[in-house]
Amino acid sequence: MAALLRGLRAGRTLRGLCSVVSAPPAANPQCSGLTRGIHCAALRLQDESKSDKPPPSSSSTTHHEHYQTHSAEQASTSDPAAEEASRPNTSYQDQSGEQGEEYETEEQLQVRILNAALEFVPLHGWSMEAIAAGAETLDLSSASTGMFYNGAGDLVLHFVSHCNSQLTEILAEQHKQVQLGQAEQKRTADFLRDAVETRLRMHIPYIESWPQAMSILLLPHNIPNSLKHLSTLVDDIWFYAGDRSTDMNWYTKRAALTGIYNTTELVMVQDSSTDFQDTWNFLDNRIQDVVNMAGTAKQVQSTGEAVVQGLMGAAFTLKNLTGLNQKR
Amino acid sequence: NPTVGYCIYLLILERVFAAFCQTAHVLPPPRDSEEKEMLDRMLRVDHAGEYGANRIYAGQMAVLGRSRTGPLIQEMWDQEKKHLEKFNEILAENRVRPTALLPLWNIAGFVLGASSALLGKEGAMACTVAVEESISEHYNSQIRALMEKDPERYTELLQVSNKEFRDDEMEHHDTGLEHDAESIPGYWLLKKRYTTGCKAAIYVSQRV
């Protein structure tokens, strides 16, 4: 039910829910849209042929016929409640966290495929082959890669957003610890360094192919999304570092951290020291630069104020001396 | 057992302290990204407006600070400072991005206030009337929008930021009128110019 509500709210015309896992054919999966119906039909066919569990042949044919009539029509809002809950969940559905839910949305399916595809990235790089290999480990046809209109971009963006959410979880946990008094609040510089290091370490398993991922993120049609992910990442880090500014500092801080993050990422992809020690040293130095710069800016400002005060005082004295200050 | 009693006492104390320290949540947690965007835009503009109003009064004080109207302007400025503080709190709490044009509003507001004050006390009051009228109108349209969507959900926001602040701005508007704002020659033209400027500023701040 929760999955249905989420799907509806996504604002798509996702009227039906598609379940392409090898569930017993007694149930009738419904797919929305003609193209998805065709995909689903293809998947079902492949599925049946590839599945290890021998589906009862009679019900499979009836299901298949039933399915074909359904795939052509525009699926009406399916009522999962009408489907009996007797369909046993496979282990895949349990792993996706939808305990007791028989249906999953297309988004959830895509997420599962992309997660599975990540382990093939060292082998195939960030490409459709990796996605296809991932789909195959889930007993889906490699034709299911047709769902990913952006191809490798989908995989990279998914990985980036997955890492960002992991980092946010870690930071939120640390924040909670500090609030409960179980940990000390780190200094801003240390906090930033730890946060950026934690986030960049998530790239280590894929570091060989990371330059390819970075170039994919720079493709024009991927730039809006990758910028969005980057800005949420930087905003999250600053928020948990305790930044609550509501003036231009909001922008300067985030710009500085974006610069640090991007340059450190670039250093990391060509770093060959043990455990990327050079990268972390670079990161330390950059953060130190920013801290120094902030300190210098403050000094400049207070010096400027003092100078202005001095000039005003001198002007006032002059006015007194020349008698201009007297009231006539 | 005194240790247990002491522990319980500490726990209760901690709860009370935590509750006391928690700022009242003016906004409900956003339901989805659309609502968050709408609220973000509203708060961004409100914050920019209060910031600009602050700078306008600062400009006016710079010129008229030592005249007879000084205390009056100072009083209105203090109220605006309170509004700005409240919005700073709300923005920080809800992780809303402040408008990128703040430096522009900083200078423009100060220049506007100072130039209007150079026209004399009536000029300053005319500027106050025009600006406060625009801001009140803006708050009113926000109140209307929120009431249309879901009055119960946004009760706190409506109460604190919009209704309370809008009433304060209307008060400033009336104070300006009381103090001979309309007696300046070219009042209508001046007022038109200020209100158009404010409308443009509001439009831009919503987006940038």
XYZ file of C-alpha atoms in Angstrom:
536
model
C 0.000 0.000 0.000
C 2.759 2.360 0.884
C 4.490 1.515 -2.383
C 1.300 2.247 -4.292
C 0.902 5.609 -2.610
C 4.491 6.510 -3.308
C 4.155 5.499 -6.927
C 1.019 7.578 -7.379
C 2.530 10.553 -5.765
C 5.500 10.422 -8.115
C 3.127 12.075 -10.500
C 3.712 9.675 -13.308
C 0.999 7.856 -15.097
C 2.117 4.780 -13.295
C -1.237 3.235 -12.989
C -0.260 -0.346 -12.570
C 2.513 -1.989 -10.718
C 4.742 -4.394 -12.458
C 6.138 -7.369 -10.764
C 8.634 -9.180 -12.880
C 10.093 -11.433 -10.304
C 9.508 -15.097 -10.778
C 6.346 -15.279 -8.804
C 3.963 -18.160 -9.273
C 1.880 -17.591 -12.341
C -1.382 -17.802 -10.451
C -1.152 -14.092 -9.880
C -1.467 -11.690 -12.749
C 1.057 -8.940 -12.871
C -0.179 -5.817 -14.542
C 1.931 -3.384 -16.361
C 1.025 0.109 -17.294
C 1.680 1.556 -20.657
C 2.178 -0.258 -23.852
C 5.976 -0.061 -23.938
C 6.338 -1.250 -20.396
C 3.827 -3.948 -21.183
C 6.012 -5.111 -24.032
C 9.068 -5.003 -21.777
C 7.203 -6.946 -19.162
C 6.007 -9.445 -21.687
C 9.548 -9.961 -22.910
C 10.800 -10.252 -19.376
C 8.091 -12.678 -18.446
C 8.884 -14.856 -21.427
C 12.593 -14.827 -20.687
C 11.846 -15.239 -17.049
C 9.803 -18.326 -17.559
C 12.465 -19.857 -19.729
C 15.299 -18.978 -17.390
C 13.631 -19.686 -14.115
C 14.985 -22.639 -12.192
C 11.737 -23.399 -10.511
C 9.591 -25.229 -13.018
C 6.380 -23.299 -13.168
C 3.308 -25.442 -13.601
C 2.973 -25.565 -17.343
C -0.791 -25.402 -17.568
C -1.137 -22.372 -15.381
C 1.803 -20.785 -17.147
C 0.037 -20.914 -20.488
C -3.189 -19.606 -19.046
C -1.214 -16.921 -17.319
C 0.566 -16.103 -20.526
C -2.688 -15.753 -22.438
C -4.168 -13.756 -19.623
C -1.099 -11.639 -19.619
C -1.240 -10.923 -23.318
C -4.748 -9.608 -23.065
C -3.665 -7.405 -20.249
C -0.521 -6.057 -21.797
C -2.384 -4.568 -24.711
C -4.900 -2.645 -22.718
C -4.247 0.456 -20.720
C -4.128 -0.895 -17.226
C -6.594 0.628 -14.888
C -5.639 1.388 -11.365
C -4.822 -1.986 -10.049
C -6.200 -2.825 -6.721
C -3.597 -4.756 -4.846
C -6.069 -5.477 -2.167
C -8.001 -7.478 -4.702
C -4.977 -9.663 -5.216
C -4.783 -12.231 -2.532
C -1.864 -11.938 -0.209
C -1.281 -15.591 -0.768
C 1.388 -14.935 -3.358
C 4.548 -16.008 -1.624
C 7.282 -13.421 -1.644
C 10.562 -14.403 -3.128
C 13.793 -13.587 -1.460
C 14.305 -10.634 -3.817
C 11.227 -8.911 -2.571
C 12.249 -9.492 0.990
C 15.621 -7.974 0.295
C 14.051 -4.897 -1.226
C 12.528 -4.237 2.173
C 8.949 -4.519 1.008
C 7.933 -7.083 3.562
C 4.498 -8.313 2.757
C 4.234 -6.154 -0.381
C 3.730 -8.098 -3.531
C 4.262 -5.274 -5.944
C 7.165 -3.011 -6.431
C 7.248 0.127 -8.466
C 9.416 0.508 -11.502
C 11.666 2.819 -9.540
C 12.313 0.190 -6.934
C 13.056 -2.349 -9.618
C 15.484 0.033 -11.277
C 17.192 0.608 -7.962
C 17.594 -3.107 -7.436
C 19.024 -3.651 -10.892
C 21.459 -0.759 -10.513
C 22.588 -1.979 -7.122
C 23.269 -5.386 -8.605
C 25.042 -3.782 -11.562
C 27.538 -2.032 -9.311
C 29.470 -5.190 -8.671
C 30.117 -5.590 -12.388
C 31.518 -2.109 -12.791
C 35.141 -3.122 -12.161
C 34.722 -5.634 -14.967
C 32.628 -3.772 -17.552
C 33.106 -0.166 -16.500
C 30.201 2.226 -16.169
C 28.201 0.960 -19.104
C 25.098 -0.821 -20.243
C 26.991 -4.132 -20.060
C 27.327 -3.730 -16.335
C 23.612 -2.993 -16.023
C 22.762 -6.000 -18.168
C 25.019 -8.229 -16.078
C 23.382 -6.884 -12.947
C 19.928 -7.588 -14.330
C 20.954 -11.116 -15.126
C 22.048 -11.807 -11.549
C 18.492 -10.943 -10.535
C 17.163 -13.496 -12.991
C 15.914 -10.801 -15.278
C 16.521 -10.586 -18.953
C 19.309 -8.318 -20.107
C 16.646 -6.629 -22.247
C 15.526 -4.949 -19.060
C 18.306 -2.449 -19.655
C 15.824 -0.831 -22.023
C 14.274 0.718 -18.926
C 17.303 2.932 -18.510
C 16.971 5.681 -21.035
C 20.092 7.387 -19.847
C 22.217 4.272 -19.956
C 25.460 4.481 -18.050
C 24.422 7.883 -16.735
C 21.672 6.254 -14.735
C 24.159 3.909 -13.122
C 26.614 6.635 -12.195
C 23.927 8.993 -10.888
C 22.418 6.183 -8.861
C 25.792 5.399 -7.331
C 26.418 9.058 -6.518
C 23.067 9.529 -4.861
C 23.489 6.249 -2.984
C 26.854 7.407 -1.610
C 25.388 10.765 -0.680
C 22.584 9.159 1.298
C 25.077 6.921 3.051
C 27.130 9.931 4.013
C 24.045 11.786 5.244
C 23.151 8.808 7.409
C 26.631 8.696 8.902
C 26.615 12.436 9.578
C 23.142 12.306 11.102
C 24.250 9.478 13.370
C 27.289 11.450 14.490
C 25.109 14.490 15.046
C 22.801 12.458 17.223
C 25.762 11.190 19.221
C 26.927 14.726 19.841
C 23.462 15.840 20.878
C 23.174 12.951 23.299
C 26.454 14.057 24.764
C 28.171 10.827 23.869
C 30.684 12.475 21.579
C 32.512 15.734 21.306
C 31.630 18.246 18.635
C 34.524 18.271 16.214
C 36.146 21.504 15.079
C 34.786 22.671 11.758
C 38.010 21.969 9.861
C 38.263 18.453 11.252
C 34.608 17.798 10.627
C 34.880 18.868 7.005
C 37.992 16.813 6.482
C 36.407 13.691 7.950
C 33.198 14.146 5.994
C 34.968 14.626 2.653
C 37.331 11.745 3.372
C 34.456 9.424 4.279
C 32.633 10.359 1.120
C 35.632 9.962 -1.144
C 36.547 6.626 0.367
C 33.286 5.288 -1.036
C 34.877 5.636 -4.465
C 37.791 3.363 -3.633
C 36.259 0.098 -4.914
C 35.628 1.785 -8.266
C 38.632 4.015 -8.425
C 40.026 2.429 -11.582
C 36.948 3.326 -13.580
C 36.152 6.529 -11.727
C 37.555 8.833 -14.439
C 35.034 7.278 -16.810
C 32.268 7.961 -14.296
C 33.395 11.558 -13.906
C 33.333 12.098 -17.645
C 29.834 10.607 -17.824
C 28.723 13.050 -15.145
C 30.068 15.893 -17.239
C 27.958 15.032 -20.277
C 25.595 17.918 -20.973
C 22.404 15.994 -20.279
C 23.799 14.739 -16.995
C 25.117 18.040 -15.726
C 21.886 19.298 -14.087
C 21.531 16.080 -12.112
C 25.161 15.814 -11.117
C 25.193 19.448 -10.014
C 22.098 18.825 -7.975
C 23.719 15.866 -6.223
C 26.878 17.851 -5.598
C 25.004 20.806 -4.141
C 22.915 18.591 -1.838
C 26.080 16.837 -0.698
C 27.835 20.095 0.124
C 24.738 21.547 1.787
C 24.370 18.444 3.950
C 27.996 18.509 5.037
C 27.824 22.167 6.023
C 24.517 21.700 7.803
C 25.917 18.952 9.981
C 29.096 20.969 10.479
C 26.851 23.485 12.214
C 26.518 26.161 9.575
C 23.334 28.156 10.104
C 24.258 31.260 8.164
C 21.602 33.140 6.234
C 23.677 35.656 4.350
C 26.391 35.562 1.701
C 28.403 33.219 3.892
C 25.924 30.537 2.908
C 27.187 30.815 -0.658
C 30.877 31.353 0.003
C 31.104 28.382 2.351
C 29.410 26.052 -0.072
C 31.468 27.319 -2.982
C 34.669 26.745 -1.022
C 33.685 23.223 -0.034
C 32.647 22.376 -3.603
C 36.061 23.489 -4.779
C 37.790 21.396 -2.132
C 35.713 18.331 -2.892
C 36.179 18.485 -6.656
C 39.910 19.083 -6.554
C 40.429 16.338 -3.994
C 38.405 13.957 -6.146
C 40.656 14.757 -9.101
C 43.782 14.201 -7.029
C 42.380 10.899 -5.847
C 41.936 9.407 -9.294
C 45.605 9.756 -10.071
C 46.909 8.994 -6.611
C 49.017 5.876 -6.309
C 50.212 6.138 -2.720
C 49.240 3.574 -0.131
C 45.704 4.075 1.105
C 45.577 7.346 -0.848
C 47.631 9.112 1.797
C 48.658 11.811 -0.678
C 45.006 12.609 -1.306
C 44.246 13.034 2.378
C 47.284 15.250 2.789
C 46.103 17.346 -0.133
C 42.672 17.565 1.463
C 44.182 18.703 4.761
C 46.145 21.424 3.030
C 43.151 22.699 1.071
C 40.993 22.889 4.146
C 43.768 24.685 5.940
C 43.925 27.158 3.057
C 40.237 27.909 3.373
C 40.493 28.353 7.113
C 43.431 30.717 6.654
C 41.580 32.639 4.022
C 38.574 33.072 6.295
C 40.840 34.270 9.057
C 42.592 36.683 6.727
C 39.281 38.042 5.490
C 38.230 38.746 9.050
C 41.525 40.481 9.755
C 41.206 42.592 6.635
C 37.730 43.623 7.643
C 38.687 44.646 11.173
C 41.780 46.450 9.921
C 39.643 48.288 7.420
C 37.196 49.298 10.113
C 40.001 50.535 12.331
C 41.458 52.559 9.466
C 38.095 54.152 8.732
C 37.700 55.055 12.386
C 41.131 56.600 12.360
C 40.372 58.658 9.272
C 37.089 59.875 10.709
C 38.870 60.901 13.868
C 41.523 62.737 11.880
C 38.895 64.547 9.819
C 37.019 65.542 12.941
C 40.197 66.894 14.527
C 40.942 68.861 11.380
C 37.459 70.335 11.403
C 37.954 71.394 14.984
C 41.373 72.868 14.270
C 40.181 74.893 11.312
C 37.155 76.074 13.193
C 34.700 74.540 10.729
C 32.995 72.668 13.480
C 31.685 75.617 15.372
C 28.031 76.408 15.358
C 27.522 79.943 14.171
C 17.608 4.712 46.960
C 19.148 8.192 46.609
C 21.219 7.374 43.481
C 18.138 6.284 41.567
C 16.252 9.322 42.741
C 19.116 11.559 41.659
C 19.242 9.888 38.236
C 15.538 10.388 37.756
C 15.895 14.001 38.808
C 18.667 14.519 36.260
C 16.589 12.906 33.518
C 13.630 15.146 34.249
C 15.889 18.160 34.345
C 17.382 17.199 30.988
C 13.913 16.842 29.430
C 12.797 20.202 30.765
C 15.975 21.857 29.596
C 15.714 20.295 26.140
C 12.080 21.345 25.801
C 12.945 24.840 26.894
C 15.807 25.148 24.465
C 13.844 23.883 21.488
C 12.644 26.716 19.348
C 9.014 26.401 18.440
C 8.762 24.825 15.025
C 6.996 27.347 12.894
C 6.841 25.176 9.810
C 5.450 21.690 9.475
C 7.899 19.152 8.058
C 7.424 19.278 4.280
C 5.327 16.570 2.715
C 7.085 16.495 -0.617
C 9.564 18.434 -2.680
C 6.855 20.578 -4.297
C 5.670 21.875 -0.963
C 9.244 22.386 0.196
C 9.942 24.432 -2.913
C 6.888 26.593 -2.392
C 7.720 27.215 1.255
C 11.361 27.828 0.401
C 10.428 30.472 -2.105
C 8.066 32.201 0.307
C 10.590 32.247 3.116
C 13.379 33.376 0.835
C 11.384 36.382 -0.307
C 10.220 37.234 3.197
C 13.775 37.068 4.460
C 15.028 39.242 1.596
C 12.208 41.705 2.251
C 13.010 42.093 5.915
C 16.701 42.390 5.116
C 15.974 45.125 2.573
C 13.660 46.961 4.950
C 16.405 46.848 7.560
C 18.848 48.466 5.182
C 16.318 51.095 4.116
C 15.821 52.193 7.685
C 19.580 52.151 8.214
C 19.946 54.494 5.233
C 17.250 56.769 6.566
C 18.859 56.852 9.989
C 22.219 57.696 8.472
C 20.751 60.929 7.146
C 17.962 61.783 9.562
C 19.365 60.066 12.634
C 20.076 63.242 14.510
C 16.921 65.091 13.509
C 13.552 65.139 15.187
C 12.300 62.087 13.331
C 15.342 60.080 14.388
C 13.716 58.301 17.346
C 10.653 57.439 15.280
C 12.705 55.876 12.532
C 14.859 54.106 15.111
C 11.761 52.542 16.665
C 10.530 51.223 13.328
C 14.011 49.975 12.537
C 14.149 48.023 15.786
C 10.936 46.255 14.927
C 12.313 45.322 11.528
C 15.434 43.970 13.194
C 13.246 41.665 15.253
C 11.490 40.446 12.124
C 14.802 39.763 10.430
C 16.014 37.799 13.416
C 12.915 35.644 13.349
C 13.350 34.928 9.677
C 17.017 34.096 10.162
C 15.924 31.514 12.694
C 13.276 30.043 10.429
C 15.634 29.883 7.458
C 18.381 28.182 9.421
C 15.977 25.696 10.958
C 14.440 24.682 7.648
C 17.655 24.762 5.636
C 16.307 27.330 3.209
C 18.758 28.947 0.841
C 18.890 32.732 1.284
C 18.626 34.771 -1.880
C 21.880 35.285 -3.737
C 21.037 38.942 -4.276
C 21.542 39.893 -0.643
C 24.566 42.121 -1.335
C 22.490 43.901 -3.967
C 19.627 44.475 -1.543
C 22.164 45.612 1.017
C 23.404 48.445 -1.137
C 20.142 49.204 -2.906
C 18.217 49.365 0.352
C 20.710 51.683 1.983
C 20.847 53.948 -1.043
C 17.057 54.037 -1.270
C 16.693 54.915 2.386
C 19.398 57.547 2.312
C 18.174 59.179 -0.899
C 14.598 59.325 0.351
C 15.785 60.841 3.624
C 17.730 63.491 1.723
C 14.355 64.705 0.446
C 13.569 65.543 4.018
C 11.382 64.035 6.633
C 8.396 63.867 4.270
C 10.494 62.046 1.700
C 11.568 59.467 4.230
C 7.987 58.971 5.341
C 6.792 58.657 1.743
C 9.404 55.965 1.158
C 8.283 54.178 4.320
C 4.647 54.307 3.248
C 5.402 52.957 -0.218
C 7.687 50.160 0.945
C 5.456 49.073 3.803
C 2.479 49.039 1.490
C 4.270 46.711 -0.918
C 5.408 44.437 1.880
C 1.955 44.272 3.445
C 0.436 43.457 0.088
C 3.028 40.735 -0.370
C 2.324 39.230 3.043
C -1.379 39.352 2.319
C -1.015 37.431 -0.895
C 1.115 34.865 0.931
C -1.525 34.516 3.615
C -4.135 34.047 0.917
C -2.049 31.380 -0.814
C -1.424 29.461 2.408
C -5.042 29.709 3.500
C -6.126 28.420 0.111
C -3.845 25.424 0.369
C -4.335 24.267 3.906
C -5.023 26.681 6.772
C -4.591 24.150 9.557
C -1.248 22.888 8.345
C 0.278 26.315 8.201
C -1.400 27.852 11.254
C 1.826 28.622 13.061
C 3.517 30.085 10.036
C 0.466 32.174 9.269
C 0.170 33.378 12.823
C 3.722 34.255 13.617
C 5.437 35.346 10.504
C 2.655 36.506 8.277
C -0.157 37.928 10.363
C 1.977 39.339 13.163
C 4.544 40.821 10.848
C 2.007 42.070 8.388
C 0.259 43.925 11.193
C 3.564 45.498 12.183
C 4.213 46.591 8.622
C 0.730 48.093 8.367
C 1.462 49.994 11.552
C 4.605 51.430 10.007
C 2.603 52.349 6.935
C 0.084 54.204 9.051
C 2.822 55.901 11.057
C 4.319 57.125 7.818
C 1.008 58.563 6.713
C 0.520 60.212 10.091
C 3.834 61.987 9.771
C 3.025 63.960 6.636
C 4.185 61.510 4.043
C 1.599 62.818 1.590
C 2.631 66.421 1.926
C 5.717 65.978 -0.205
C 5.373 67.369 -3.755
C 5.339 64.557 -6.302
C 4.203 62.097 -3.667
C 2.206 60.004 -6.082
C 5.092 59.654 -8.541
C 7.563 58.873 -5.797
C 5.287 56.284 -4.270
C 4.665 54.675 -7.639
C 8.381 54.386 -8.244
C 9.109 52.838 -4.875
C 6.269 50.326 -5.105
C 7.301 49.231 -8.598
C 10.846 48.795 -7.379
C 9.663 46.685 -4.474
C 7.507 44.519 -6.707
C 10.457 43.880 -9.002
C 12.674 43.043 -6.034
C 10.114 40.578 -4.678
C 9.760 38.905 -8.071
C 13.481 38.492 -8.504
C 14.160 37.315 -4.961
C 11.664 34.516 -5.338
C 13.677 33.011 -8.094
C 17.316 33.739 -7.572
